[in-house]
Short mmCIF file of C-alpha atoms in Angstrom, two decimals:
data_model
loop_
_atom_site.label_atom_id
_atom_site.label_comp_id
_atom_site.label_asym_id
_atom_site.label_seq_id
_atom_site.Cartn_x
_atom_site.Cartn_y
_atom_site.Cartn_z
CA MET A 846 14.75 7.61 -13.07
CA ALA A 847 10.97 6.79 -11.75
CA SER A 848 9.93 7.86 -8.34
CA LYS A 849 9.30 6.21 -5.56
CA ILE A 850 6.23 6.36 -2.63
CA SER A 851 6.46 4.80 0.72
CA VAL A 852 3.34 3.31 1.32
CA LYS A 853 1.73 3.13 5.49
CA LEU A 854 -0.57 0.93 6.24
CA VAL A 855 -2.81 3.20 8.92
CA ARG A 856 -5.73 0.49 9.19
CA SER A 857 -6.52 -3.01 9.41
CA THR A 858 -7.77 -5.55 7.34
CA ILE A 859 -9.72 -6.87 9.61
CA GLY A 860 -13.59 -7.18 7.90
CA GLN A 861 -12.35 -6.11 5.21
CA LYS A 862 -12.68 -8.56 1.62
CA PRO A 863 -10.30 -11.00 0.68
CA LYS A 864 -8.98 -9.49 -1.53
CA VAL A 865 -8.37 -6.43 -0.30
CA ALA A 866 -6.67 -8.22 2.35
CA ALA A 867 -4.27 -9.70 -0.50
CA THR A 868 -3.50 -6.32 -2.32
CA VAL A 869 -2.30 -5.23 1.73
CA ARG A 870 0.04 -8.18 1.66
CA SER A 871 0.88 -8.03 -1.75
CA LEU A 872 2.33 -4.59 -1.25
CA GLY A 873 4.31 -5.75 0.68
CA LEU A 874 2.63 -4.60 4.39
CA LYS A 875 2.40 -7.18 6.81
CA LYS A 876 1.31 -4.87 10.34
CA LEU A 877 -0.15 -2.26 11.01
CA ASN A 878 1.72 0.37 11.46
CA SER A 879 4.61 -0.63 8.54
CA THR A 880 6.05 1.42 5.84
CA VAL A 881 7.46 0.01 2.75
CA GLU A 882 8.61 1.68 -0.83
CA HIS A 883 8.03 1.41 -3.82
CA GLU A 884 8.71 2.60 -7.41
CA ALA A 885 5.58 4.28 -8.82
CA SER A 886 4.65 2.26 -11.57
CA ALA A 887 1.14 1.92 -13.37
CA PRO A 888 0.53 -1.58 -11.18
CA VAL A 889 1.34 -0.64 -8.03
CA LEU A 890 -0.29 2.57 -7.94
CA GLY A 891 -3.43 1.00 -9.22
CA MET A 892 -2.57 -1.66 -6.22
CA VAL A 893 -2.50 1.86 -3.27
CA ALA A 894 -5.59 3.18 -5.27
CA ALA A 895 -7.66 -0.35 -4.27
CA VAL A 896 -6.95 0.29 -0.35
CA ARG A 897 -6.55 3.87 -0.69
CA HIS A 898 -8.78 3.90 2.46
CA LEU A 899 -6.34 1.80 4.68
CA VAL A 900 -2.80 3.29 3.63
CA GLU A 901 -0.94 6.13 3.71
CA VAL A 902 1.29 7.28 0.92
CA LYS A 903 3.79 9.69 0.79
CA GLU A 904 6.59 10.58 -2.28
CA ILE A 905 10.09 10.33 -1.60
CA ASN A 906 12.66 12.57 -3.65
#
């Protein structure tokens, strides 16, 4: 079974490049402090790495 991660948007996308804002939206994060859960797959981890300065990540058991 793949592990899951919880991703929380802690900084705004205002002033960020459009590609960064699109990555945040594609992760399912809409508003500040919103949280989503994803499987820890390679594509998702890559998106999280691209916006690591805006999000907080926790592993879920």
